[in-house]
mmCIF file of C-alpha atoms in Angstrom:
data_model
loop_
_atom_site.group_PDB
_atom_site.id
_atom_site.type_symbol
_atom_site.label_atom_id
_atom_site.label_comp_id
_atom_site.label_asym_id
_atom_site.label_seq_id
_atom_site.Cartn_x
_atom_site.Cartn_y
_atom_site.Cartn_z
ATOM 1 C CA MET A 1 -21.189 67.131 59.414
ATOM 2 C CA LEU A 2 -20.369 65.171 56.200
ATOM 3 C CA SER A 3 -17.102 65.161 54.283
ATOM 4 C CA ILE A 4 -17.382 63.505 50.878
ATOM 5 C CA CYS A 5 -13.879 62.272 50.078
ATOM 6 C CA THR A 6 -12.661 61.113 46.702
ATOM 7 C CA THR A 7 -9.524 60.836 44.628
ATOM 8 C CA ILE A 8 -9.057 61.352 40.910
ATOM 9 C CA LYS A 9 -6.713 61.137 37.966
ATOM 10 C CA ASN A 10 -8.280 62.228 34.663
ATOM 11 C CA ARG A 11 -11.951 61.269 35.082
ATOM 12 C CA SER A 12 -13.513 64.609 34.062
ATOM 13 C CA ARG A 13 -13.289 64.455 30.251
ATOM 14 C CA LEU A 14 -12.523 61.126 28.635
ATOM 15 C CA THR A 15 -12.825 60.163 25.002
ATOM 16 C CA VAL A 16 -13.829 56.512 24.546
ATOM 17 C CA ASP A 17 -14.683 55.171 21.090
ATOM 18 C CA GLY A 18 -15.086 58.726 19.857
ATOM 19 C CA ARG A 19 -17.508 59.631 22.641
ATOM 20 C CA GLU A 20 -16.810 62.056 25.491
ATOM 21 C CA LEU A 21 -17.460 60.820 29.024
ATOM 22 C CA CYS A 22 -17.751 63.464 31.741
ATOM 23 C CA LEU A 23 -17.685 61.088 34.690
ATOM 24 C CA PHE A 24 -16.715 63.373 37.561
ATOM 25 C CA PRO A 25 -18.855 66.340 36.443
ATOM 26 C CA ARG A 26 -21.903 64.040 36.418
ATOM 27 C CA CYS A 27 -20.894 62.728 39.837
ATOM 28 C CA VAL A 28 -20.670 66.291 41.206
ATOM 29 C CA GLU A 29 -24.061 67.119 39.727
ATOM 30 C CA SER A 30 -25.546 64.107 41.549
ATOM 31 C CA ILE A 31 -23.891 65.194 44.804
ATOM 32 C CA ARG A 32 -25.528 68.611 44.579
ATOM 33 C CA ALA A 33 -28.914 67.032 43.897
ATOM 34 C CA SER A 34 -28.592 64.488 46.714
ATOM 35 C CA VAL A 35 -27.302 66.553 49.625
ATOM 36 C CA GLY A 36 -30.095 68.459 51.350
ATOM 37 C CA GLN A 37 -29.706 72.130 52.267
ATOM 38 C CA ASP A 38 -29.960 71.232 55.957
ATOM 39 C CA LEU A 39 -26.879 68.958 55.853
ATOM 40 C CA PRO A 40 -23.493 70.646 56.388
ATOM 41 C CA CYS A 41 -21.256 69.088 53.733
ATOM 42 C CA GLU A 42 -17.963 69.526 51.927
ATOM 43 C CA LEU A 43 -16.300 67.838 48.958
ATOM 44 C CA VAL A 44 -12.630 66.950 49.440
ATOM 45 C CA VAL A 45 -10.745 65.811 46.336
ATOM 46 C CA ALA A 46 -7.246 64.378 46.247
ATOM 47 C CA ASP A 47 -6.122 65.095 42.697
ATOM 48 C CA TRP A 48 -3.163 63.438 40.992
ATOM 49 C CA HIS A 49 -2.548 66.439 38.718
ATOM 50 C CA SER A 50 -5.429 65.711 36.359
ATOM 51 C CA ASP A 51 -4.892 67.446 33.032
ATOM 52 C CA ASP A 52 -7.923 66.263 31.030
ATOM 53 C CA TRP A 53 -9.913 69.161 32.551
ATOM 54 C CA PRO A 54 -8.053 70.744 35.471
ATOM 55 C CA LEU A 55 -10.337 70.756 38.491
ATOM 56 C CA ASP A 56 -9.778 74.372 39.503
ATOM 57 C CA ARG A 57 -11.276 75.495 36.185
ATOM 58 C CA TRP A 58 -14.720 74.016 36.777
ATOM 59 C CA LEU A 59 -15.175 72.127 40.052
ATOM 60 C CA PRO A 60 -15.799 74.914 42.623
ATOM 61 C CA GLU A 61 -18.531 76.453 40.487
ATOM 62 C CA ALA A 62 -20.062 73.083 39.570
ATOM 63 C CA ALA A 63 -20.250 71.984 43.215
ATOM 64 C CA SER A 64 -21.546 75.295 44.615
ATOM 65 C CA PRO A 65 -22.960 75.858 47.204
ATOM 66 C CA ILE A 66 -21.032 72.826 48.535
ATOM 67 C CA PRO A 67 -17.515 73.992 49.479
ATOM 68 C CA VAL A 68 -14.648 72.221 47.709
ATOM 69 C CA ARG A 69 -11.134 71.450 48.889
ATOM 70 C CA ILE A 70 -8.571 70.190 46.341
ATOM 71 C CA ILE A 71 -5.327 68.537 47.447
ATOM 72 C CA GLN A 72 -2.617 67.869 44.873
ATOM 73 C CA LEU A 73 -0.669 64.604 45.137
ATOM 74 C CA ASP A 74 2.480 63.496 43.335
ATOM 75 C CA GLY A 75 3.787 60.127 42.222
ATOM 76 C CA ILE A 76 2.117 56.907 41.099
ATOM 77 C CA PHE A 77 -1.663 56.915 41.458
ATOM 78 C CA SER A 78 -2.881 55.068 44.547
ATOM 79 C CA ARG A 79 -6.582 55.093 45.385
ATOM 80 C CA GLY A 80 -5.915 54.238 49.013
ATOM 81 C CA ARG A 81 -3.278 56.932 49.429
ATOM 82 C CA GLY A 82 -5.549 59.468 47.754
ATOM 83 C CA LEU A 83 -8.526 58.677 49.983
ATOM 84 C CA ASN A 84 -6.368 58.813 53.089
ATOM 85 C CA ALA A 85 -5.055 62.225 52.031
ATOM 86 C CA ALA A 86 -8.613 63.474 51.478
ATOM 87 C CA ALA A 87 -9.627 62.193 54.917
ATOM 88 C CA ARG A 88 -6.729 64.003 56.611
ATOM 89 C CA ALA A 89 -7.833 67.264 54.988
ATOM 90 C CA ALA A 90 -11.516 66.772 55.835
ATOM 91 C CA THR A 91 -13.326 69.023 58.316
ATOM 92 C CA TRP A 92 -16.254 66.960 59.552
ATOM 93 C CA ASP A 93 -16.477 63.821 61.703
ATOM 94 C CA LEU A 94 -18.396 61.652 59.208
ATOM 95 C CA PHE A 95 -16.703 60.593 55.973
ATOM 96 C CA PHE A 96 -18.261 59.320 52.770
ATOM 97 C CA PHE A 97 -15.647 57.760 50.527
ATOM 98 C CA ALA A 98 -16.990 57.770 46.975
ATOM 99 C CA ASP A 99 -15.579 57.128 43.514
ATOM 100 C CA THR A 100 -15.614 59.936 40.970
ATOM 101 C CA ASP A 101 -17.662 57.825 38.540
ATOM 102 C CA ALA A 102 -20.543 57.197 40.964
ATOM 103 C CA LEU A 103 -23.984 58.789 40.707
ATOM 104 C CA LEU A 104 -25.386 59.495 44.148
ATOM 105 C CA CYS A 105 -28.999 59.699 45.268
ATOM 106 C CA ARG A 106 -30.822 61.114 48.295
ATOM 107 C CA LYS A 107 -31.409 57.670 49.766
ATOM 108 C CA VAL A 108 -27.734 56.743 49.930
ATOM 109 C CA ILE A 109 -26.922 60.044 51.671
ATOM 110 C CA ARG A 110 -29.795 59.755 54.167
ATOM 111 C CA SER A 111 -29.021 56.128 54.981
ATOM 112 C CA GLY A 112 -25.295 56.783 55.343
ATOM 113 C CA VAL A 113 -25.815 59.712 57.691
ATOM 114 C CA GLU A 114 -28.316 57.763 59.781
ATOM 115 C CA HIS A 115 -26.035 54.743 60.146
ATOM 116 C CA GLY A 116 -23.136 57.054 60.998
ATOM 117 C CA ARG A 117 -25.175 58.662 63.778
ATOM 118 C CA ASN A 118 -25.822 55.176 65.143
ATOM 119 C CA GLY A 119 -22.112 54.350 65.183
ATOM 120 C CA LYS A 120 -22.212 51.986 62.196
ATOM 121 C CA ALA A 121 -20.131 51.895 59.051
ATOM 122 C CA TYR A 122 -22.222 51.820 55.881
ATOM 123 C CA PHE A 123 -21.068 50.134 52.661
ATOM 124 C CA PRO A 124 -23.831 50.741 50.072
ATOM 125 C CA ILE A 125 -23.961 48.575 46.942
ATOM 126 C CA LEU A 126 -24.465 50.389 43.657
ATOM 127 C CA TYR A 127 -25.870 49.287 40.317
ATOM 128 C CA SER A 128 -23.119 49.260 37.691
ATOM 129 C CA TYR A 129 -24.011 50.070 34.094
ATOM 130 C CA ASP A 130 -22.467 47.668 31.584
ATOM 131 C CA SER A 131 -22.720 49.696 28.384
ATOM 132 C CA ILE A 132 -22.146 53.235 27.211
ATOM 133 C CA HIS A 133 -25.923 53.630 26.763
ATOM 134 C CA GLU A 134 -26.457 52.959 30.499
ATOM 135 C CA THR A 135 -29.661 50.984 30.035
ATOM 136 C CA THR A 136 -28.538 47.645 31.499
ATOM 137 C CA GLY A 137 -26.126 46.477 34.159
ATOM 138 C CA ARG A 138 -25.796 44.522 37.380
ATOM 139 C CA TRP A 139 -25.473 45.046 41.103
ATOM 140 C CA CYS A 140 -21.823 45.416 42.046
ATOM 141 C CA ASP A 141 -21.955 43.053 45.055
ATOM 142 C CA GLY A 142 -18.195 42.435 44.960
ATOM 143 C CA GLY A 143 -17.182 46.078 45.352
ATOM 144 C CA PHE A 144 -16.614 47.691 48.760
ATOM 145 C CA GLY A 145 -15.163 51.025 47.675
ATOM 146 C CA HIS A 146 -18.041 53.232 48.857
ATOM 147 C CA CYS A 147 -18.263 53.758 52.592
ATOM 148 C CA PHE A 148 -19.773 56.065 55.205
ATOM 149 C CA ILE A 149 -17.713 55.880 58.393
ATOM 150 C CA ARG A 150 -17.089 58.043 61.426
ATOM 151 C CA LYS A 151 -13.666 59.655 61.659
ATOM 152 C CA ASP A 152 -12.744 57.864 64.887
ATOM 153 C CA SER A 153 -13.699 54.463 63.434
ATOM 154 C CA PHE A 154 -11.760 55.211 60.258
ATOM 155 C CA GLU A 155 -8.645 56.143 62.179
ATOM 156 C CA SER A 156 -9.023 53.130 64.456
ATOM 157 C CA ALA A 157 -9.119 50.876 61.359
ATOM 158 C CA GLY A 158 -5.854 52.375 60.117
ATOM 159 C CA GLY A 159 -7.306 53.991 56.997
ATOM 160 C CA TRP A 160 -7.276 52.575 53.499
ATOM 161 C CA PRO A 161 -4.523 50.180 52.392
ATOM 162 C CA GLU A 162 -2.201 52.048 50.030
ATOM 163 C CA TYR A 163 -1.311 50.104 46.893
ATOM 164 C CA SER A 164 0.319 51.456 43.746
ATOM 165 C CA SER A 165 -1.870 49.338 41.434
ATOM 166 C CA TRP A 166 -5.600 48.972 40.891
ATOM 167 C CA GLY A 167 -7.652 46.689 43.144
ATOM 168 C CA ARG A 168 -7.664 44.974 46.556
ATOM 169 C CA GLU A 169 -7.797 47.985 48.878
ATOM 170 C CA ASP A 170 -11.612 48.029 49.084
ATOM 171 C CA LYS A 171 -12.027 44.394 50.135
ATOM 172 C CA GLU A 172 -9.243 44.671 52.706
ATOM 173 C CA PHE A 173 -10.733 47.887 54.103
ATOM 174 C CA TRP A 174 -14.153 46.228 54.404
ATOM 175 C CA ALA A 175 -12.636 43.212 56.167
ATOM 176 C CA THR A 176 -10.839 45.411 58.695
ATOM 177 C CA VAL A 177 -13.757 47.747 59.400
ATOM 178 C CA SER A 178 -16.434 45.034 59.630
ATOM 179 C CA ALA A 179 -14.264 43.025 62.030
ATOM 180 C CA ARG A 180 -13.912 45.973 64.421
ATOM 181 C CA SER A 181 -17.348 47.611 64.427
ATOM 182 C CA PRO A 182 -20.939 47.164 63.175
ATOM 183 C CA ALA A 183 -21.125 47.483 59.391
ATOM 184 C CA VAL A 184 -24.191 47.609 57.165
ATOM 185 C CA ARG A 185 -24.200 46.339 53.586
ATOM 186 C CA GLU A 186 -27.195 46.855 51.261
ATOM 187 C CA LYS A 187 -28.247 47.585 47.698
ATOM 188 C CA VAL A 188 -29.469 51.147 47.150
ATOM 189 C CA ALA A 189 -31.902 51.890 44.347
ATOM 190 C CA GLY A 190 -30.829 55.039 42.507
ATOM 191 C CA PHE A 191 -27.136 54.653 43.388
ATOM 192 C CA TYR A 192 -25.246 53.991 40.134
ATOM 193 C CA HIS A 193 -21.795 53.419 38.703
ATOM 194 C CA GLN A 194 -21.327 55.167 35.363
ATOM 195 C CA TRP A 195 -20.079 53.151 32.432
ATOM 196 C CA HIS A 196 -16.462 53.285 31.403
ATOM 197 C CA PRO A 197 -14.174 50.588 29.952
ATOM 198 C CA ASP A 198 -14.085 47.578 32.263
ATOM 199 C CA ASP A 199 -10.635 46.438 31.185
ATOM 200 C CA PRO A 200 -8.336 46.091 34.245
ATOM 201 C CA ASP A 201 -5.431 47.498 32.210
ATOM 202 C CA TRP A 202 -7.494 50.617 31.461
ATOM 203 C CA LYS A 203 -8.345 51.024 35.134
ATOM 204 C CA ASN A 204 -4.687 50.615 36.090
ATOM 205 C CA ARG A 205 -3.296 52.902 33.383
ATOM 206 C CA TYR A 206 -1.929 55.344 35.995
ATOM 207 C CA GLY A 207 -0.775 52.644 38.402
ATOM 208 C CA GLU A 208 2.103 50.182 38.467
ATOM 209 C CA ARG A 209 2.061 46.721 36.923
ATOM 210 C CA THR A 210 2.671 44.509 39.961
ATOM 211 C CA ALA A 211 2.401 40.773 40.635
ATOM 212 C CA ALA A 212 -0.625 41.463 42.839
ATOM 213 C CA PHE A 213 -2.274 43.386 40.008
ATOM 214 C CA ASP A 214 -1.622 40.535 37.560
ATOM 215 C CA GLU A 215 -3.355 38.146 39.972
ATOM 216 C CA THR A 216 -6.325 40.483 40.369
ATOM 217 C CA ARG A 217 -6.419 41.077 36.618
ATOM 218 C CA ALA A 218 -6.654 37.332 35.905
ATOM 219 C CA LYS A 219 -9.579 36.972 38.324
ATOM 220 C CA VAL A 220 -11.402 39.940 36.820
ATOM 221 C CA ILE A 221 -10.964 38.680 33.258
ATOM 222 C CA ALA A 222 -12.277 35.247 34.278
ATOM 223 C CA SER A 223 -15.284 36.890 35.932
ATOM 224 C CA GLN A 224 -15.943 39.055 32.875
ATOM 225 C CA TRP A 225 -15.854 35.972 30.654
ATOM 226 C CA GLU A 226 -18.381 34.291 32.935
ATOM 227 C CA VAL A 227 -20.718 37.295 32.851
ATOM 228 C CA ALA A 228 -20.458 37.553 29.043
ATOM 229 C CA THR A 229 -21.167 33.830 28.673
ATOM 230 C CA ALA A 230 -24.139 34.141 31.013
ATOM 231 C CA ARG A 231 -25.550 36.857 28.747
ATOM 232 C CA GLU A 232 -25.257 34.454 25.800
ATOM 233 C CA VAL A 233 -27.099 31.807 27.810
ATOM 234 C CA PHE A 234 -29.949 34.162 28.676
ATOM 235 C CA THR A 235 -30.160 35.265 25.041
ATOM 236 C CA GLN A 236 -30.635 31.622 24.036
ATOM 237 C CA VAL A 237 -33.196 31.118 26.805
ATOM 238 C CA GLU A 238 -35.221 34.084 25.599
ATOM 239 C CA ALA A 239 -35.038 32.825 22.007
ATOM 240 C CA VAL A 240 -36.151 29.263 22.799
ATOM 241 C CA LEU A 241 -38.772 29.739 25.509
ATOM 242 C CA PRO A 242 -42.262 31.027 24.742
ATOM 243 C CA ALA A 243 -42.911 34.627 25.723
ATOM 244 C CA ASN A 244 -43.686 35.006 29.434
ATOM 245 C CA ALA A 245 -43.042 31.312 30.173
ATOM 246 C CA ARG A 246 -41.536 30.861 33.649
ATOM 247 C CA TYR A 247 -38.466 28.698 34.097
ATOM 248 C CA ILE A 248 -36.465 27.143 36.928
ATOM 249 C CA LEU A 249 -32.896 28.451 36.809
ATOM 250 C CA VAL A 250 -30.111 26.228 38.153
ATOM 251 C CA ASP A 251 -27.290 28.758 38.452
ATOM 252 C CA GLU A 252 -26.380 28.524 42.173
ATOM 253 C CA ASP A 253 -27.228 32.221 42.459
ATOM 254 C CA ARG A 254 -24.177 33.142 40.375
ATOM 255 C CA PHE A 255 -25.717 35.577 37.886
ATOM 256 C CA THR A 256 -27.945 38.606 37.989
ATOM 257 C CA ARG A 257 -31.229 37.574 36.430
ATOM 258 C CA PRO A 258 -31.743 38.967 32.941
ATOM 259 C CA ALA A 259 -33.287 42.427 32.780
ATOM 260 C CA GLY A 260 -37.059 42.244 32.591
ATOM 261 C CA SER A 261 -37.127 38.535 33.448
ATOM 262 C CA THR A 262 -37.030 38.571 37.252
ATOM 263 C CA ASP A 263 -40.545 37.153 37.497
ATOM 264 C CA ARG A 264 -39.773 34.485 34.902
ATOM 265 C CA ALA A 265 -36.697 32.938 36.506
ATOM 266 C CA ILE A 266 -37.260 30.806 39.615
ATOM 267 C CA PRO A 267 -34.138 29.935 41.645
ATOM 268 C CA PHE A 268 -33.457 26.285 42.465
ATOM 269 C CA LEU A 269 -33.637 25.430 45.323
ATOM 270 C CA GLU A 270 -36.089 28.151 46.354
ATOM 271 C CA ARG A 271 -37.722 29.535 49.499
ATOM 272 C CA ASP A 272 -39.959 32.605 49.379
ATOM 273 C CA GLY A 273 -38.563 33.558 45.982
ATOM 274 C CA GLU A 274 -34.922 33.441 47.093
ATOM 275 C CA TYR A 275 -32.119 30.988 46.331
ATOM 276 C CA TRP A 276 -31.972 28.251 48.977
ATOM 277 C CA GLY A 277 -28.845 26.276 48.150
ATOM 278 C CA ILE A 278 -27.987 22.919 46.586
ATOM 279 C CA PRO A 279 -30.292 19.938 47.313
ATOM 280 C CA ALA A 280 -29.012 17.337 49.746
ATOM 281 C CA ASP A 281 -29.918 14.405 47.518
ATOM 282 C CA ASP A 282 -31.930 13.221 44.509
ATOM 283 C CA PRO A 283 -35.259 12.801 46.345
ATOM 284 C CA THR A 284 -35.031 16.411 47.585
ATOM 285 C CA ALA A 285 -34.177 17.681 44.106
ATOM 286 C CA ILE A 286 -37.049 15.781 42.470
ATOM 287 C CA SER A 287 -39.538 16.810 45.151
ATOM 288 C CA GLU A 288 -38.569 20.474 44.798
ATOM 289 C CA LEU A 289 -38.685 20.228 41.014
ATOM 290 C CA LYS A 290 -42.279 19.017 41.209
ATOM 291 C CA ARG A 291 -43.190 21.729 43.707
ATOM 292 C CA LEU A 292 -41.787 24.518 41.534
ATOM 293 C CA HIS A 293 -43.422 23.054 38.441
ATOM 294 C CA ALA A 294 -46.735 23.199 40.265
ATOM 295 C CA LYS A 295 -45.991 26.883 41.014
ATOM 296 C CA GLY A 296 -45.636 27.629 37.307
ATOM 297 C CA GLY A 297 -42.118 26.634 36.341
ATOM 298 C CA ARG A 298 -42.634 25.163 32.880
ATOM 299 C CA PHE A 299 -38.952 24.701 31.958
ATOM 300 C CA ILE A 300 -35.720 24.004 33.809
ATOM 301 C CA VAL A 301 -32.498 25.663 32.617
ATOM 302 C CA PHE A 302 -28.967 24.405 33.384
ATOM 303 C CA PRO A 303 -26.224 26.904 32.385
ATOM 304 C CA TRP A 304 -22.765 25.427 31.876
ATOM 305 C CA ILE A 305 -21.712 26.103 35.471
ATOM 306 C CA ALA A 306 -24.429 23.695 36.658
ATOM 307 C CA PHE A 307 -23.709 20.846 34.218
ATOM 308 C CA TRP A 308 -22.144 18.965 37.120
ATOM 309 C CA TRP A 309 -25.647 18.626 38.599
ATOM 310 C CA LEU A 310 -26.630 16.326 35.732
ATOM 311 C CA GLY A 311 -23.744 14.022 36.657
ATOM 312 C CA HIS A 312 -23.908 14.250 40.439
ATOM 313 C CA PHE A 313 -27.698 14.053 40.771
ATOM 314 C CA SER A 314 -28.148 10.983 38.590
ATOM 315 C CA GLY A 315 -31.653 10.382 39.917
ATOM 316 C CA LEU A 316 -32.727 13.903 38.946
ATOM 317 C CA ARG A 317 -31.197 13.450 35.487
ATOM 318 C CA ALA A 318 -32.970 10.117 34.980
ATOM 319 C CA HIS A 319 -36.239 11.662 36.154
ATOM 320 C CA LEU A 320 -35.922 14.524 33.675
ATOM 321 C CA GLN A 321 -34.988 12.189 30.827
ATOM 322 C CA SER A 322 -38.027 9.993 31.440
ATOM 323 C CA THR A 323 -40.660 12.664 32.145
ATOM 324 C CA SER A 324 -39.670 15.747 30.141
ATOM 325 C CA THR A 325 -38.392 16.849 26.741
ATOM 326 C CA LYS A 326 -34.972 18.303 26.069
ATOM 327 C CA VAL A 327 -35.496 21.416 23.934
ATOM 328 C CA LEU A 328 -31.903 22.700 23.765
ATOM 329 C CA GLU A 329 -28.454 21.290 24.489
ATOM 330 C CA ASN A 330 -25.080 22.809 23.641
ATOM 331 C CA GLU A 331 -21.789 23.589 25.381
ATOM 332 C CA LYS A 332 -23.341 26.498 27.315
ATOM 333 C CA VAL A 333 -26.871 25.492 28.289
ATOM 334 C CA VAL A 334 -29.299 22.579 28.602
ATOM 335 C CA ILE A 335 -33.053 23.245 28.748
ATOM 336 C CA PHE A 336 -35.833 20.753 29.531
ATOM 337 C CA ASP A 337 -39.528 21.306 28.904
ATOM 338 C CA LEU A 338 -41.208 19.866 31.985
ATOM 339 C CA GLY A 339 -44.485 19.391 30.165
ATOM 340 C CA ALA A 340 -46.983 17.517 32.319
ATOM 341 C CA LEU A 341 -44.434 16.663 35.018
ATOM 342 C CA GLY A 342 -46.113 16.136 38.336
ATOM 343 C CA ALA A 343 -49.619 16.125 36.882
#
């Protein structure tokens, strides 16, 4: 019933900073643990002549009892071309396109199969580890590379775009599929992306250096800088605020909340614990500030991306300056202690 399709070029044994990463073997181990014995399944791998640990030496035994089919491809690595080749060689009518550095879980398999039976495409969101120790990370909301889809829907969508450089094909595939048929998008607890270097040049080391890649690379580097700066901000927040103190976070829902601090950070604006957008005016901002202070928000934190609020919402700024105490101000963050505000 299920064909798990992937494509690979040297992801079985990598040495990074003197440490060996066995990305695909761990992925295969998770596949075995996640696929129930009652689900007919195969693993189809389009291999670009990997020589770090040739697949025929270990993969069939590692995947057993799941049958394995290996297709060899030549030329410049293309994720889209590889996935399309795997799909053409697949036996079953439901495909799961997965990366070789993913760690699957039972829930993602069950949900994908169920949505496939109901005629829906399923694009699960995984949690991406951000260090070699795999203790912290973030939800990879911007990635669309993992997909359960029926064979007829896949063929109707025209398959994956085939580029000779890293990036773009997943977002374009999502746009095409979701425009033609029902598509489900959700975060799946237990579905992970293993750590490896996040440098776009490292990811594209078997692809071509194209103008499109350079554009994607610039966007990724800018995003990585933003995430790294956000970590610095949260480090400062944790250092300045008393332990367990709750704070209002003005970040326009841009960052994953710091690990272990979900209950401390209150989005602004907020409804039922979720981000509710930018206030319409100063009276709305001040009213909501008072409401959230009454709910336990003792501080308000403005990361650098929200500094424009303090200029645009002049009434809010004046209110904070006259009723609260500024406890930290630098080029990356401003923090006010709300004190007895609203009392």
